[in-house]
Short mmCIF file of C-alpha atoms in Angstrom, two decimals:
data_model
loop_
_atom_site.label_atom_id
_atom_site.label_comp_id
_atom_site.label_asym_id
_atom_site.label_seq_id
_atom_site.Cartn_x
_atom_site.Cartn_y
_atom_site.Cartn_z
CA MET A 1 12.20 -59.11 -6.77
CA LYS A 2 15.17 -58.86 -9.11
CA LYS A 3 16.42 -62.22 -7.90
CA LEU A 4 12.98 -63.78 -8.50
CA VAL A 5 12.87 -62.41 -12.05
CA THR A 6 16.34 -63.81 -12.67
CA LEU A 7 15.31 -67.26 -11.42
CA LEU A 8 12.17 -67.24 -13.53
CA SER A 9 14.09 -66.16 -16.63
CA VAL A 10 16.38 -69.21 -16.53
CA PRO A 11 13.73 -71.81 -17.56
CA VAL A 12 12.29 -69.34 -20.08
CA VAL A 13 15.70 -68.92 -21.72
CA LEU A 14 16.26 -72.69 -21.66
CA LEU A 15 12.85 -73.28 -23.23
CA VAL A 16 13.53 -70.74 -25.98
CA ALA A 17 16.97 -72.25 -26.59
CA TRP A 18 15.48 -75.74 -26.73
CA GLY A 19 12.77 -74.61 -29.13
CA GLY A 20 15.27 -72.83 -31.35
CA THR A 21 17.60 -75.82 -31.39
CA ASN A 22 14.69 -78.14 -32.05
CA TRP A 23 13.51 -75.95 -34.96
CA TYR A 24 17.02 -75.88 -36.45
CA MET A 25 17.35 -79.66 -36.15
CA GLY A 26 14.01 -80.02 -37.94
CA GLN A 27 15.30 -78.00 -40.87
CA GLN A 28 18.27 -80.38 -41.22
CA THR A 29 16.28 -83.61 -40.94
CA GLU A 30 14.50 -83.40 -44.29
CA THR A 31 17.82 -82.78 -46.07
CA SER A 32 19.44 -85.69 -44.21
CA LEU A 33 16.54 -88.00 -45.06
CA LYS A 34 16.69 -87.13 -48.77
CA HIS A 35 20.45 -87.66 -48.79
CA PHE A 36 20.07 -91.02 -47.04
CA ILE A 37 17.47 -92.21 -49.59
CA GLU A 38 19.72 -91.09 -52.45
CA GLN A 39 22.64 -93.05 -51.00
CA GLN A 40 20.51 -96.16 -50.55
CA ASN A 41 19.23 -95.96 -54.13
CA GLN A 42 22.78 -95.76 -55.47
CA ALA A 43 23.74 -98.81 -53.43
CA SER A 44 20.69 -100.86 -54.49
CA ALA A 45 20.50 -99.81 -58.17
CA GLN A 46 21.62 -103.24 -59.41
CA SER A 47 19.05 -105.06 -57.29
CA GLY A 48 16.06 -103.24 -58.81
CA ILE A 49 15.01 -101.78 -55.43
CA LYS A 50 14.28 -98.07 -55.13
CA GLN A 51 13.01 -95.76 -52.37
CA GLU A 52 11.09 -92.51 -52.76
CA LEU A 53 10.04 -89.73 -50.39
CA VAL A 54 6.29 -89.36 -50.99
CA SER A 55 5.55 -86.54 -48.53
CA TYR A 56 7.10 -84.63 -45.62
CA GLU A 57 4.82 -82.75 -43.21
CA LYS A 58 6.53 -80.64 -40.54
CA SER A 59 5.17 -79.97 -37.05
CA ALA A 60 6.36 -77.94 -34.05
CA PHE A 61 8.69 -80.61 -32.68
CA GLY A 62 9.01 -83.10 -35.54
CA ALA A 63 7.57 -84.28 -38.81
CA LYS A 64 5.74 -87.12 -40.54
CA ALA A 65 7.37 -88.56 -43.66
CA ILE A 66 5.81 -91.09 -46.01
CA THR A 67 8.37 -93.16 -47.94
CA LYS A 68 7.77 -95.69 -50.67
CA LEU A 69 9.66 -98.87 -51.58
CA ILE A 70 9.52 -99.95 -55.24
CA ILE A 71 10.73 -103.44 -56.24
CA ASP A 72 11.11 -104.09 -59.97
CA VAL A 73 12.70 -107.56 -59.81
CA PRO A 74 10.44 -110.61 -60.33
CA PRO A 75 8.93 -112.33 -58.43
CA LEU A 76 8.95 -109.61 -55.75
CA SER A 77 7.81 -107.06 -58.32
CA GLY A 78 4.32 -108.51 -57.82
CA LEU A 79 4.25 -106.83 -54.41
CA GLY A 80 3.90 -103.46 -56.12
CA GLU A 81 4.74 -100.33 -54.13
CA ILE A 82 5.04 -100.54 -50.34
CA GLN A 83 4.60 -97.41 -48.22
CA PHE A 84 6.02 -96.69 -44.77
CA ILE A 85 5.08 -94.10 -42.13
CA ASN A 86 8.07 -92.38 -40.50
CA ASP A 87 7.26 -90.38 -37.36
CA ILE A 88 10.15 -87.96 -36.78
CA THR A 89 11.09 -86.32 -33.49
CA ASN A 90 13.61 -83.47 -33.67
CA GLY A 91 16.75 -83.50 -31.48
CA PRO A 92 19.14 -82.84 -29.99
CA VAL A 93 18.37 -85.17 -27.02
CA PHE A 94 16.19 -88.30 -26.96
CA MET A 95 15.09 -90.39 -24.00
CA GLY A 96 14.43 -94.11 -24.21
CA GLY A 97 14.96 -96.28 -27.27
CA THR A 98 17.89 -98.64 -27.54
CA SER A 99 19.81 -96.66 -24.90
CA PRO A 100 18.69 -94.40 -22.01
CA VAL A 101 19.89 -91.19 -23.68
CA GLN A 102 20.64 -90.59 -27.37
CA PHE A 103 21.89 -87.48 -29.17
CA GLY A 104 21.28 -86.45 -32.77
CA THR A 105 19.33 -84.24 -35.14
CA ALA A 106 16.30 -86.55 -35.29
CA ARG A 107 14.86 -89.89 -34.24
CA VAL A 108 12.65 -91.73 -36.75
CA HIS A 109 10.08 -94.37 -35.85
CA THR A 110 9.12 -96.45 -38.90
CA GLN A 111 6.10 -98.69 -39.48
CA LEU A 112 4.38 -100.22 -42.48
CA ASP A 113 1.60 -97.95 -43.78
CA MET A 114 -1.26 -100.41 -43.33
CA GLU A 115 -3.89 -97.88 -44.46
CA SER A 116 -2.29 -97.65 -47.91
CA LEU A 117 -2.93 -101.37 -48.49
CA GLU A 118 -6.05 -102.95 -49.85
CA ALA A 119 -8.48 -104.39 -47.31
CA GLU A 120 -7.61 -107.97 -48.23
CA GLN A 121 -3.89 -107.29 -47.78
CA ARG A 122 -4.47 -105.60 -44.41
CA GLN A 123 -6.51 -108.56 -43.19
CA TRP A 124 -3.87 -111.05 -44.35
CA LEU A 125 -1.07 -109.17 -42.56
CA THR A 126 -3.16 -108.70 -39.42
CA THR A 127 -3.77 -112.45 -39.25
CA ALA A 128 -0.22 -113.44 -40.18
CA PHE A 129 1.36 -111.17 -37.54
CA ASP A 130 -1.31 -111.79 -34.89
CA GLY A 131 -2.40 -108.15 -34.78
CA LYS A 132 1.12 -106.75 -34.27
CA PRO A 133 2.81 -104.34 -36.71
CA PRO A 134 4.72 -106.36 -39.34
CA LEU A 135 7.68 -103.98 -39.12
CA GLU A 136 8.91 -101.62 -36.41
CA GLY A 137 12.05 -99.54 -36.73
CA ASN A 138 13.90 -96.79 -34.89
CA THR A 139 16.65 -94.70 -36.46
CA VAL A 140 18.65 -91.88 -34.91
CA ILE A 141 20.23 -89.44 -37.37
CA GLY A 142 23.48 -88.09 -35.92
CA PHE A 143 24.87 -84.56 -36.15
CA GLY A 144 27.28 -85.48 -38.96
CA GLY A 145 24.78 -87.41 -41.05
CA SER A 146 25.50 -90.79 -39.46
CA THR A 147 22.66 -93.14 -38.50
CA ASP A 148 22.07 -95.66 -35.73
CA TYR A 149 19.23 -98.04 -36.63
CA ASP A 150 17.31 -100.95 -35.14
CA PHE A 151 14.51 -102.74 -37.04
CA LEU A 152 12.27 -105.62 -35.95
CA ILE A 153 10.10 -107.96 -38.00
CA ASN A 154 7.57 -109.39 -35.56
CA PRO A 155 6.76 -113.13 -35.39
CA LEU A 156 4.95 -114.42 -38.47
CA LYS A 157 2.78 -117.49 -38.95
CA VAL A 158 0.96 -118.34 -42.19
CA ASP A 159 -1.08 -121.48 -42.87
CA GLN A 160 -2.39 -121.40 -46.41
CA ASP A 161 -3.20 -124.05 -49.04
CA GLY A 162 -1.59 -126.78 -46.93
CA THR A 163 1.69 -124.91 -46.51
CA THR A 164 2.81 -123.48 -43.17
CA VAL A 165 5.38 -120.67 -42.90
CA LEU A 166 6.79 -119.73 -39.50
CA LEU A 167 9.20 -116.93 -38.55
CA GLU A 168 9.81 -116.38 -34.84
CA SER A 169 11.31 -112.90 -35.31
CA MET A 170 14.05 -111.03 -37.15
CA THR A 171 16.10 -107.98 -36.15
CA LEU A 172 18.39 -105.76 -38.20
CA SER A 173 20.58 -103.24 -36.39
CA GLY A 174 23.75 -101.28 -36.94
CA THR A 175 25.37 -97.95 -37.63
CA SER A 176 26.11 -96.13 -40.88
CA ALA A 177 28.33 -93.09 -41.32
CA ALA A 178 27.75 -90.42 -43.95
CA ASP A 179 30.05 -92.35 -46.32
CA MET A 180 27.97 -95.53 -45.69
CA THR A 181 30.69 -97.24 -43.63
CA GLY A 182 29.69 -98.88 -40.37
CA ASN A 183 28.57 -102.16 -38.85
CA ILE A 184 25.50 -104.29 -39.44
CA LYS A 185 23.94 -107.19 -37.56
CA LEU A 186 21.10 -109.48 -38.63
CA GLN A 187 19.52 -112.03 -36.30
CA ALA A 188 16.58 -114.35 -36.87
CA GLY A 189 14.87 -116.96 -34.78
CA LYS A 190 13.40 -120.18 -36.12
CA ILE A 191 12.33 -120.18 -39.77
CA GLU A 192 10.22 -123.10 -40.94
CA ILE A 193 8.42 -123.92 -44.19
CA LYS A 194 6.53 -127.18 -44.48
CA ASP A 195 3.71 -128.96 -46.22
CA ALA A 196 2.40 -132.53 -46.18
CA THR A 197 5.45 -133.98 -47.96
CA ALA A 198 8.45 -131.69 -47.40
CA GLN A 199 9.94 -129.43 -44.76
CA PHE A 200 12.72 -126.83 -44.41
CA THR A 201 13.85 -125.72 -40.95
CA LEU A 202 16.43 -123.12 -39.96
CA PRO A 203 16.70 -122.92 -36.16
CA SER A 204 18.55 -119.59 -36.12
CA LEU A 205 20.52 -117.17 -38.27
CA GLN A 206 23.10 -114.53 -37.43
CA MET A 207 25.10 -112.24 -39.68
CA ASP A 208 27.70 -109.72 -38.51
CA GLY A 209 29.26 -107.27 -40.92
CA ASP A 210 31.72 -104.40 -40.97
CA VAL A 211 31.18 -102.18 -44.03
CA THR A 212 34.35 -100.31 -45.04
CA GLY A 213 33.12 -98.75 -48.29
CA MET A 214 31.01 -99.03 -51.43
CA ILE A 215 32.20 -99.67 -55.01
CA GLY A 216 29.93 -100.18 -58.00
CA GLY A 217 26.91 -100.73 -55.76
CA GLN A 218 28.68 -103.46 -53.77
CA ALA A 219 29.50 -103.21 -50.07
CA LEU A 220 33.14 -103.78 -49.10
CA GLY A 221 34.30 -105.12 -45.77
CA THR A 222 33.97 -108.31 -43.75
CA PHE A 223 30.79 -110.34 -43.28
CA ASP A 224 30.22 -113.48 -41.23
CA LEU A 225 27.01 -115.53 -41.61
CA ASN A 226 26.14 -118.56 -39.47
CA MET A 227 23.14 -120.88 -39.90
CA PRO A 228 23.51 -123.94 -37.63
CA GLY A 229 21.21 -126.96 -37.72
CA ILE A 230 19.63 -126.52 -41.16
CA SER A 231 17.26 -129.43 -41.84
CA ILE A 232 15.74 -130.35 -45.21
CA LEU A 233 13.20 -133.14 -45.64
CA ALA A 234 12.64 -133.67 -49.35
CA GLU A 235 9.53 -135.14 -50.91
CA ASP A 236 9.38 -138.97 -50.97
CA THR A 237 12.06 -139.25 -48.27
CA THR A 238 11.79 -140.19 -44.60
CA VAL A 239 15.17 -139.02 -43.26
CA PRO A 240 16.05 -135.30 -43.40
CA VAL A 241 19.44 -133.98 -44.44
CA SER A 242 20.89 -131.69 -41.78
CA PHE A 243 24.05 -129.57 -41.61
CA ASP A 244 25.64 -126.42 -40.21
CA LEU A 245 26.34 -123.70 -42.76
CA ALA A 246 28.79 -120.81 -42.39
CA VAL A 247 29.78 -118.17 -44.93
CA GLN A 248 32.50 -115.53 -44.66
CA SER A 249 33.46 -112.76 -47.07
CA ASP A 250 36.20 -110.17 -47.06
CA SER A 251 36.76 -107.47 -49.67
CA GLY A 252 38.76 -104.26 -49.93
CA VAL A 253 40.91 -101.97 -52.03
CA ALA A 254 44.71 -101.71 -52.11
CA ASP A 255 46.84 -99.87 -54.69
CA ASN A 256 43.74 -99.03 -56.75
CA ALA A 257 42.89 -102.72 -57.11
CA LEU A 258 39.81 -104.47 -55.75
CA SER A 259 40.03 -107.91 -54.19
CA GLY A 260 37.45 -110.13 -52.55
CA LYS A 261 37.26 -113.53 -50.92
CA VAL A 262 34.24 -115.74 -50.14
CA ALA A 263 34.45 -118.95 -48.11
CA LEU A 264 31.66 -121.45 -47.39
CA GLN A 265 31.66 -124.40 -45.01
CA ALA A 266 29.00 -127.06 -44.59
CA THR A 267 29.80 -129.26 -41.59
CA ASN A 268 28.11 -131.96 -39.49
CA ILE A 269 26.32 -133.21 -42.59
CA GLN A 270 23.97 -136.05 -41.69
CA GLY A 271 21.31 -138.04 -43.50
CA ALA A 272 23.09 -137.95 -46.87
CA ASP A 273 23.74 -141.72 -46.99
CA ASP A 274 27.41 -141.13 -46.06
CA ALA A 275 27.94 -139.44 -49.44
CA LEU A 276 29.22 -136.27 -47.76
CA SER A 277 30.19 -135.22 -44.25
CA LYS A 278 31.99 -131.94 -44.91
CA LEU A 279 32.19 -129.38 -47.69
CA ASP A 280 34.62 -126.47 -47.81
CA PHE A 281 34.64 -124.02 -50.73
CA MET A 282 36.68 -120.85 -51.23
CA THR A 283 37.05 -118.39 -54.11
CA ASP A 284 39.45 -115.45 -54.11
CA VAL A 285 39.31 -112.72 -56.77
CA SER A 286 42.01 -110.04 -56.94
CA GLY A 287 43.51 -107.42 -59.23
CA LEU A 288 40.31 -105.74 -60.50
CA ASP A 289 40.53 -102.07 -61.43
CA VAL A 290 38.47 -99.93 -59.03
CA ALA A 291 37.33 -97.32 -61.58
CA GLY A 292 36.38 -100.10 -63.99
CA VAL A 293 34.30 -101.88 -61.34
CA GLN A 294 32.47 -98.63 -60.57
CA GLU A 295 31.66 -98.08 -64.25
CA LEU A 296 30.61 -101.72 -64.63
CA GLY A 297 28.24 -101.32 -61.67
CA LYS A 298 26.52 -98.37 -63.36
CA LEU A 299 26.13 -100.33 -66.61
CA GLN A 300 24.71 -103.32 -64.75
CA ALA A 301 22.17 -101.03 -63.07
CA GLU A 302 21.25 -99.62 -66.51
CA LEU A 303 20.89 -103.14 -67.89
CA GLN A 304 18.67 -104.07 -64.94
CA SER A 305 16.47 -101.04 -65.63
CA VAL A 306 16.06 -102.01 -69.29
CA GLN A 307 15.26 -105.60 -68.37
CA ASN A 308 12.59 -104.44 -65.92
CA GLN A 309 10.84 -102.62 -68.76
CA MET A 310 10.94 -105.57 -71.16
CA LEU A 311 7.57 -107.28 -70.89
CA TRP A 312 7.66 -109.86 -73.64
CA SER A 313 4.12 -111.00 -74.28
CA ALA A 314 1.70 -111.41 -77.14
CA GLU A 315 -0.24 -108.35 -75.96
CA SER A 316 2.83 -106.12 -75.94
CA MET A 317 3.57 -106.95 -79.59
CA GLU A 318 0.05 -106.51 -80.96
CA THR A 319 0.22 -102.76 -81.51
CA PRO A 320 2.79 -100.76 -83.55
CA GLU A 321 3.57 -98.73 -80.43
CA GLY A 322 4.25 -101.87 -78.43
CA GLN A 323 6.47 -103.31 -81.15
CA GLN A 324 8.35 -100.02 -81.43
CA LYS A 325 8.91 -99.88 -77.68
CA GLN A 326 10.16 -103.46 -77.50
CA GLN A 327 12.45 -102.81 -80.47
CA ALA A 328 13.90 -99.72 -78.77
CA LEU A 329 14.41 -101.65 -75.52
CA MET A 330 16.09 -104.51 -77.37
CA THR A 331 18.43 -102.07 -79.10
CA GLN A 332 19.24 -100.44 -75.76
CA LEU A 333 19.80 -103.87 -74.23
CA THR A 334 22.23 -104.78 -77.01
CA ASP A 335 24.11 -101.49 -76.71
CA THR A 336 24.40 -101.75 -72.93
CA THR A 337 25.55 -105.37 -73.10
CA GLY A 338 28.20 -104.36 -75.61
CA LYS A 339 29.41 -101.63 -73.26
CA ILE A 340 29.57 -104.16 -70.42
CA VAL A 341 31.79 -106.45 -72.48
CA GLU A 342 34.07 -103.58 -73.46
CA THR A 343 34.25 -102.29 -69.88
CA LEU A 344 34.94 -105.76 -68.49
CA PHE A 345 37.84 -106.49 -70.83
CA GLY A 346 39.05 -102.92 -71.26
CA LYS A 347 38.79 -101.46 -67.75
CA VAL A 348 37.99 -104.06 -65.08
CA LEU A 349 40.39 -106.88 -65.94
CA LYS A 350 44.09 -106.02 -65.69
CA THR A 351 46.56 -108.01 -67.79
CA ASP A 352 48.74 -110.38 -65.71
CA LYS A 353 47.15 -109.03 -62.49
CA SER A 354 43.49 -110.03 -62.40
CA ARG A 355 43.29 -113.46 -60.81
CA VAL A 356 40.71 -115.94 -59.56
CA HIS A 357 41.66 -118.79 -57.24
CA SER A 358 39.07 -121.36 -56.12
CA THR A 359 39.42 -124.46 -53.98
CA LEU A 360 36.97 -127.22 -53.10
CA LEU A 361 37.35 -129.83 -50.37
CA ALA A 362 34.73 -132.54 -49.89
CA GLU A 363 34.95 -135.29 -47.29
CA SER A 364 32.99 -138.38 -46.38
CA ALA A 365 33.60 -141.57 -44.48
CA LYS A 366 34.74 -143.07 -47.79
CA GLY A 367 37.40 -140.55 -48.77
CA LYS A 368 38.23 -137.03 -49.87
CA LEU A 369 38.07 -134.82 -52.95
CA ASN A 370 40.34 -131.83 -53.55
CA ALA A 371 40.00 -129.47 -56.51
CA ASP A 372 42.02 -126.32 -57.17
CA ILE A 373 41.63 -123.75 -59.95
CA ASP A 374 44.11 -120.85 -60.16
CA LEU A 375 43.78 -118.64 -63.26
CA THR A 376 45.20 -115.25 -64.24
CA TYR A 377 43.92 -112.97 -67.00
CA THR A 378 46.49 -112.43 -69.76
CA GLY A 379 44.35 -110.84 -72.49
CA LYS A 380 45.53 -107.61 -74.08
CA GLU A 381 42.83 -106.88 -76.64
CA ILE A 382 39.41 -105.33 -76.00
CA PRO A 383 36.89 -107.41 -78.00
CA ASP A 384 33.41 -106.21 -78.82
CA LEU A 385 30.44 -108.52 -78.39
CA MET A 386 30.44 -109.78 -81.98
CA ALA A 387 34.19 -110.42 -82.01
CA LEU A 388 33.92 -112.34 -78.73
CA ALA A 389 31.26 -114.63 -80.22
CA GLY A 390 33.57 -115.48 -83.12
CA TYR A 391 36.65 -116.25 -81.03
CA GLY A 392 38.49 -119.42 -81.95
CA PRO A 393 40.60 -121.58 -79.60
CA ASN A 394 43.78 -119.54 -79.99
CA GLU A 395 42.01 -116.27 -79.16
CA TRP A 396 40.63 -117.78 -75.97
CA ALA A 397 44.03 -119.29 -75.16
CA LYS A 398 45.62 -115.83 -75.08
CA MET A 399 43.26 -114.72 -72.33
CA LEU A 400 44.21 -117.14 -69.52
CA LYS A 401 47.13 -118.81 -67.82
CA GLY A 402 47.25 -120.94 -64.72
CA LYS A 403 46.64 -124.39 -63.28
CA MET A 404 43.72 -126.71 -62.53
CA THR A 405 44.14 -129.84 -60.41
CA LEU A 406 41.92 -132.65 -59.15
CA ASP A 407 42.76 -135.30 -56.56
CA ALA A 408 39.88 -137.55 -55.45
CA ASP A 409 39.26 -140.99 -53.98
CA LYS A 410 37.19 -143.26 -56.23
CA ALA A 411 35.15 -144.34 -53.21
CA MET A 412 33.70 -140.81 -53.05
CA LEU A 413 31.73 -141.44 -56.25
CA PRO A 414 28.31 -143.11 -56.27
CA PRO A 415 28.20 -146.80 -57.32
CA GLY A 416 28.31 -147.31 -61.09
CA THR A 417 30.01 -143.99 -61.77
CA GLU A 418 33.48 -145.42 -62.31
CA MET A 419 32.56 -146.85 -65.71
CA LEU A 420 31.80 -143.30 -66.87
CA LEU A 421 35.38 -142.31 -66.10
CA THR A 422 36.91 -144.70 -68.62
CA PRO A 423 36.23 -142.54 -71.72
CA LEU A 424 37.67 -139.49 -69.92
CA SER A 425 40.73 -141.51 -68.99
CA GLU A 426 41.16 -142.68 -72.60
CA GLN A 427 40.97 -139.03 -73.71
CA GLY A 428 43.73 -138.23 -71.26
CA LEU A 429 41.59 -135.84 -69.24
CA LEU A 430 41.80 -138.00 -66.10
CA LYS A 431 44.40 -140.33 -64.65
CA LEU A 432 43.11 -143.42 -62.84
CA GLU A 433 45.81 -144.65 -60.47
CA GLY A 434 44.70 -147.38 -58.09
CA GLU A 435 41.94 -145.91 -55.94
CA LYS A 436 42.74 -142.36 -57.04
CA ILE A 437 41.28 -140.05 -59.69
CA MET A 438 43.72 -137.31 -60.67
CA SER A 439 44.07 -134.55 -63.23
CA ALA A 440 46.48 -131.66 -63.75
CA VAL A 441 46.09 -128.98 -66.40
CA GLU A 442 48.51 -126.11 -66.99
CA LEU A 443 47.46 -123.31 -69.34
CA ALA A 444 50.25 -121.30 -70.96
CA GLY A 445 48.95 -119.37 -73.94
CA GLU A 446 48.49 -121.50 -77.04
CA ASN A 447 50.07 -124.48 -75.30
CA VAL A 448 48.56 -126.75 -72.68
CA THR A 449 50.12 -129.41 -70.48
CA LEU A 450 47.49 -132.05 -69.69
CA ASN A 451 48.63 -134.65 -67.17
CA GLY A 452 52.24 -134.27 -68.32
CA GLN A 453 51.43 -134.24 -72.06
CA GLN A 454 51.94 -131.02 -74.03
CA MET A 455 49.47 -130.09 -76.77
CA PRO A 456 47.98 -127.05 -78.57
CA PHE A 457 45.10 -125.35 -76.78
CA ALA A 458 42.78 -126.23 -79.70
CA ASP A 459 43.43 -129.95 -79.13
CA PHE A 460 42.63 -129.55 -75.45
CA ILE A 461 39.33 -127.85 -76.31
CA ASN A 462 38.45 -130.68 -78.69
CA LYS A 463 38.94 -133.16 -75.85
CA LEU A 464 36.58 -131.18 -73.64
CA ALA A 465 33.90 -130.56 -76.30
CA PRO A 466 31.25 -133.26 -76.82
CA ALA A 467 31.25 -135.04 -80.15
CA GLY A 468 29.93 -132.81 -82.91
CA MET A 469 30.54 -129.56 -81.04
CA GLU A 470 33.93 -128.89 -82.64
CA SER A 471 32.31 -127.77 -85.88
CA GLY A 472 30.69 -124.87 -84.08
CA MET A 473 34.11 -123.32 -83.30
CA PRO A 474 35.30 -120.88 -86.00
CA GLU A 475 38.46 -122.02 -87.77
CA GLU A 476 41.60 -119.90 -87.67
CA GLY A 477 41.74 -117.65 -90.72
CA GLY A 478 38.14 -118.50 -91.66
CA ASP A 479 35.27 -116.22 -92.61
CA PRO A 480 35.09 -113.51 -89.89
CA ASN A 481 31.36 -113.12 -90.63
CA MET A 482 30.80 -116.87 -90.09
CA GLY A 483 28.80 -117.11 -93.33
CA ILE A 484 26.53 -114.11 -92.58
CA PRO A 485 26.04 -111.91 -95.70
CA ASP A 486 27.64 -108.46 -95.48
CA ASP A 487 24.34 -106.55 -95.60
CA LEU A 488 22.87 -108.63 -92.80
CA MET A 489 26.06 -108.31 -90.74
CA GLN A 490 25.87 -104.51 -91.09
CA LYS A 491 22.27 -104.66 -89.90
CA ILE A 492 23.33 -106.72 -86.87
CA GLU A 493 26.08 -104.22 -86.02
CA ALA A 494 23.60 -101.33 -86.29
CA GLU A 495 20.56 -102.83 -84.54
CA GLY A 496 21.82 -105.79 -82.54
CA LEU A 497 20.35 -109.30 -82.44
CA THR A 498 16.69 -108.34 -82.47
CA PRO A 499 13.93 -110.95 -82.96
CA GLU A 500 13.45 -109.70 -86.53
CA ILE A 501 17.15 -110.18 -87.36
CA MET A 502 17.13 -113.64 -85.82
CA GLN A 503 14.23 -114.48 -88.11
CA LEU A 504 16.20 -113.25 -91.15
CA LEU A 505 19.16 -115.42 -90.12
CA GLU A 506 16.97 -118.51 -89.84
CA GLU A 507 15.33 -117.82 -93.22
CA SER A 508 18.63 -117.24 -95.04
CA ASP A 509 19.98 -120.11 -97.15
CA ASP A 510 23.52 -118.73 -96.89
CA VAL A 511 23.93 -118.77 -93.10
CA PRO A 512 25.25 -122.11 -91.71
CA LYS A 513 23.24 -123.81 -88.97
CA GLU A 514 26.27 -123.63 -86.68
CA THR A 515 26.33 -119.83 -87.03
CA ILE A 516 22.62 -119.58 -86.23
CA GLU A 517 23.16 -121.59 -83.04
CA ILE A 518 26.03 -119.31 -82.04
CA MET A 519 23.85 -116.24 -82.66
CA LYS A 520 21.07 -117.72 -80.52
CA GLN A 521 23.52 -118.29 -77.69
CA LEU A 522 24.88 -114.77 -78.16
CA GLN A 523 21.35 -113.33 -78.00
CA GLN A 524 20.79 -115.10 -74.68
CA MET A 525 24.17 -113.88 -73.43
CA GLN A 526 23.15 -110.31 -74.23
CA GLN A 527 20.30 -110.61 -71.76
CA GLN A 528 22.02 -112.65 -69.08
CA LEU A 529 25.44 -110.99 -68.91
CA GLY A 530 25.73 -109.04 -65.69
CA VAL A 531 22.16 -109.73 -64.44
CA GLU A 532 21.28 -113.12 -63.04
CA GLY A 533 17.82 -114.46 -63.72
CA LEU A 534 17.25 -112.29 -66.80
CA PRO A 535 14.35 -113.83 -68.75
CA GLU A 536 14.98 -115.12 -72.22
CA THR A 537 13.59 -113.15 -75.11
CA GLU A 538 10.52 -114.44 -76.84
CA PRO A 539 11.60 -116.38 -79.94
CA ALA A 540 11.12 -114.66 -83.26
CA PRO A 541 7.87 -115.62 -85.03
CA LYS A 542 8.16 -118.13 -87.80
CA ALA A 543 7.70 -117.05 -91.39
CA ASP A 544 4.25 -118.68 -91.59
CA ASP A 545 3.13 -116.92 -88.41
CA LYS A 546 4.30 -113.58 -89.75
CA LYS A 547 2.26 -114.01 -92.93
CA GLU A 548 -0.81 -114.78 -90.89
#
């Protein structure tokens, strides 16, 4: 009897131990999930993508979590908020999945929350994905906070308004440690977009990456992307252009300096009328201060947030509240842009160490083209945004040193182009030697050597600038306010280049036209610096419109 009781107690003890372990794992999962979302939001802050945990309902052996994806960047911002259902099973042991046995605190099965969508959206997705879930994902959260994930986008086919979109399938898998290091792999089958007159086809795609760290919202490590057999049939053409495309990147930190390299190769180019058979591009950036890059990343995320809130429209400016909000956002935009400039020149770039080196090789049956640009930052001052806009040639000359070279065969150029080279040759910018086009520029402070001829940097700039543009460059020792009255300049320094101030500049009889053009360019720079695709501000209303 005693032996029987002992035998019966073994499974009871195991069951209690399993239940207790399972309960403990469940308590850790919610914390791990929140930490994971926080990490992802920090990494994607610059992209305008944010995740939120909507709800978390616990059960005996797991939980159900609803998460939400918010995209604030146009045009994807039109998608609104996308919800996902995450069915969580507590650990420590899991059967099935990507391997027979897995260990961890929890396994998460993720699907798109179809019920949260409008009926029309559900019907569209059901048709497009042939009744299958658009997205299926499995993630195992390890004991130390690491994750092992595998996501699948099922085959998609859309035929709408004469345009057909086809995606055979796409998978994303990898591992991520608690510090966000790990590996990542993206694979896609055939992708095709076509209508009656044009077509884009990508037979397959594969990307392999090894993430070694994160700085300023950017992933460090090595990444290798391959897209063979790309085919593009443009409108009004009968022969497609096809090529193989490969991209590699490598970035890391050494001695508190960030460096990164990106290389792109387009090979087996066909259907381009023999204009190009191979293209090889490389750019290498080094010597960037790590702490400065991290601070710059935060400012860029802040700038992105402000831009997402700026909805320039007639409706938004009709009410005093709307005008006040847009004014506040414009002021914040100006302040943040100013901080970006100061951080870039004061903390990111390191004098005599920050360097960018780019090379370009193009080949065809007719010849080759080689271009090389190797520049090093030599600036020592930290300009603010207004000072930067008023820089003359000598100020810019103090910021760079290095070389730029060009060596190309004339046969590479399209017919009729050679006559356009004559003015550049007369200016001394190019050297035409037989069947060769050559140029060599060496920057050394206020002096430049252009194809063997020494000259001041200002003269070199004048050769580059189109006729009539020289007058827009401030003269050395000239008016630092560029003709802007002191009271208006103080207003600019206090409020930034708001639409109202731009209107005052245009209405003033004292401000030169060249200065107004510079201010317009500066206003655009304020919005575009650090965030690609930032929309231009709505032009200030004319005086007559304001009176009306």
